[in-house]
Amino acid sequence: GAVVSQHPSWVICKSGTSVKIECRSLDFQATTMFWYRQFPKQSLMLMATSNEGSKATYEQGVEKDKFLINHASLTLSTLTVTSAHPEDSSFYICSARWQGAANSPLHFGNGTRLTVT
Amino acid sequence: DAKTTQPNSMESNEEEPVHLPCNHSTISGTDYIHWYRQLPSQGPEYVIHGLTSNVNNRMASLAIAEDRKSSTLILHRATLRDAAVYYCILRDAINNAGNMLTFGGGTRLMVKP
């Protein structure tokens, strides 16, 4: 079945530093990838939609200059949390849709737990 | 996307069937009903989806009401590994640019041995 790999699975960084999270579709091409954030005991919140070869579309309230998204190929999207602060500590999850049928399921990575100290 | 309503939590005994309800009274004609589940500390995984007819796959069954205003995810024999948060999501395959999923609160299923 379709697999989405997310790396790293967890990361601890100091306040003010930047962290890059990678999301790869391993056995299919994904023209669109989605980045979600999940705080403890809460549901997933969509941050942005990443389209291959074009700028990402950010949800209201998500700072595009803080959460840099690059979708340079059909199998890789990256999310960089710049100048991270403790309030950015969260579970970040990417997902990808096979570029086939419009109603095809989304495939999710296993998430990256970011802790900013 | 139209909203869904699910119970916050449910309990089940191991090896018994589980029926997880979902209300979606404002569903539109082009909304598919999707179910995903999220195990602890993992990303969500796809379970099943349907439009009008009941659906079966190796993981579960989806029963859709005739008026489509509600649906039920059926796990035929719950195992401890089925303990997760189950999300019922409506997804407009025609008008949803990019086809992202909007997650609600979901139902936390607890399975007792």
PDB file of C-alpha atoms in Angstrom, chain A residues 32 34 36 38 41-46 49 59 91 93 97 102-111 113, chain B residues 32 34 36 38 41-46 49 87 91-93 97-106 108:
ATOM      1  CA  THR A  32      -0.335  17.740  -3.174  1.00  0.00           C
ATOM      2  CA  PHE A  34      -0.757  18.603   3.558  1.00  0.00           C
ATOM      3  CA  TYR A  36      -1.075  19.303  10.062  1.00  0.00           C
ATOM      4  CA  GLN A  38      -1.718  18.448  16.696  1.00  0.00           C
ATOM      5  CA  LYS A  41      -5.551  15.991  23.601  1.00  0.00           C
ATOM      6  CA  GLN A  42      -6.634  17.929  20.532  1.00  0.00           C
ATOM      7  CA  SER A  43      -7.515  17.071  16.961  1.00  0.00           C
ATOM      8  CA  LEU A  44      -5.397  17.669  13.892  1.00  0.00           C
ATOM      9  CA  MET A  45      -5.372  21.199  12.540  1.00  0.00           C
ATOM     10  CA  LEU A  46      -4.464  21.845   8.927  1.00  0.00           C
ATOM     11  CA  THR A  49      -1.368  22.753   1.572  1.00  0.00           C
ATOM     12  CA  GLU A  59      -4.498  28.354   6.610  1.00  0.00           C
ATOM     13  CA  PHE A  91       3.086  16.882  16.867  1.00  0.00           C
ATOM     14  CA  ILE A  93       1.986  15.334  10.656  1.00  0.00           C
ATOM     15  CA  ARG A  97      -2.661  12.254  -1.890  1.00  0.00           C
ATOM     16  CA  ALA A 102      -9.804  12.968  -6.719  1.00  0.00           C
ATOM     17  CA  ASN A 103     -11.410  10.953  -3.942  1.00  0.00           C
ATOM     18  CA  SER A 104      -8.448   8.706  -3.237  1.00  0.00           C
ATOM     19  CA  PRO A 105      -7.597   8.379   0.464  1.00  0.00           C
ATOM     20  CA  LEU A 106      -4.926  10.521   2.062  1.00  0.00           C
ATOM     21  CA  HIS A 107      -1.877   8.724   3.366  1.00  0.00           C
ATOM     22  CA  PHE A 108      -0.265  10.055   6.512  1.00  0.00           C
ATOM     23  CA  GLY A 109       3.220   9.987   7.894  1.00  0.00           C
ATOM     24  CA  ASN A 110       3.788   8.850  11.452  1.00  0.00           C
ATOM     25  CA  GLY A 111       4.367  12.375  12.653  1.00  0.00           C
ATOM     26  CA  ARG A 113       7.125  15.295  17.773  1.00  0.00           C
TER      27      ARG A 113
ATOM     28  CA  TYR B  32     -18.147  11.281   0.554  1.00  0.00           C
ATOM     29  CA  HIS B  34     -14.540   9.018   5.134  1.00  0.00           C
ATOM     30  CA  TYR B  36      -9.785   7.516   9.565  1.00  0.00           C
ATOM     31  CA  GLN B  38      -5.340   7.540  14.819  1.00  0.00           C
ATOM     32  CA  SER B  41       1.508   8.723  18.862  1.00  0.00           C
ATOM     33  CA  GLN B  42       0.944   7.926  15.199  1.00  0.00           C
ATOM     34  CA  GLY B  43      -0.455   9.664  12.164  1.00  0.00           C
ATOM     35  CA  PRO B  44      -3.999   8.881  11.078  1.00  0.00           C
ATOM     36  CA  GLU B  45      -4.676   5.901   8.855  1.00  0.00           C
ATOM     37  CA  TYR B  46      -7.430   5.449   6.347  1.00  0.00           C
ATOM     38  CA  HIS B  49     -15.127   5.556   2.780  1.00  0.00           C
ATOM     39  CA  TYR B  87     -12.610  10.344  12.860  1.00  0.00           C
ATOM     40  CA  ARG B  91     -15.013  15.145   1.931  1.00  0.00           C
ATOM     41  CA  ASP B  92     -16.437  16.929  -1.099  1.00  0.00           C
ATOM     42  CA  ALA B  93     -14.737  15.262  -4.021  1.00  0.00           C
ATOM     43  CA  ALA B  97      -9.827  22.116  -3.893  1.00  0.00           C
ATOM     44  CA  GLY B  98      -6.884  19.915  -3.026  1.00  0.00           C
ATOM     45  CA  ASN B  99      -9.172  17.494  -1.196  1.00  0.00           C
ATOM     46  CA  MET B 100      -7.760  18.187   2.235  1.00  0.00           C
ATOM     47  CA  LEU B 101      -9.356  16.563   5.273  1.00  0.00           C
ATOM     48  CA  THR B 102     -10.854  18.646   8.062  1.00  0.00           C
ATOM     49  CA  PHE B 103     -10.688  16.731  11.336  1.00  0.00           C
ATOM     50  CA  GLY B 104     -13.253  17.093  14.092  1.00  0.00           C
ATOM     51  CA  GLY B 105     -12.952  15.770  17.616  1.00  0.00           C
ATOM     52  CA  GLY B 106     -13.431  12.102  16.763  1.00  0.00           C
ATOM     53  CA  ARG B 108     -11.865   7.771  21.406  1.00  0.00           C
TER      54      ARG B 108
END
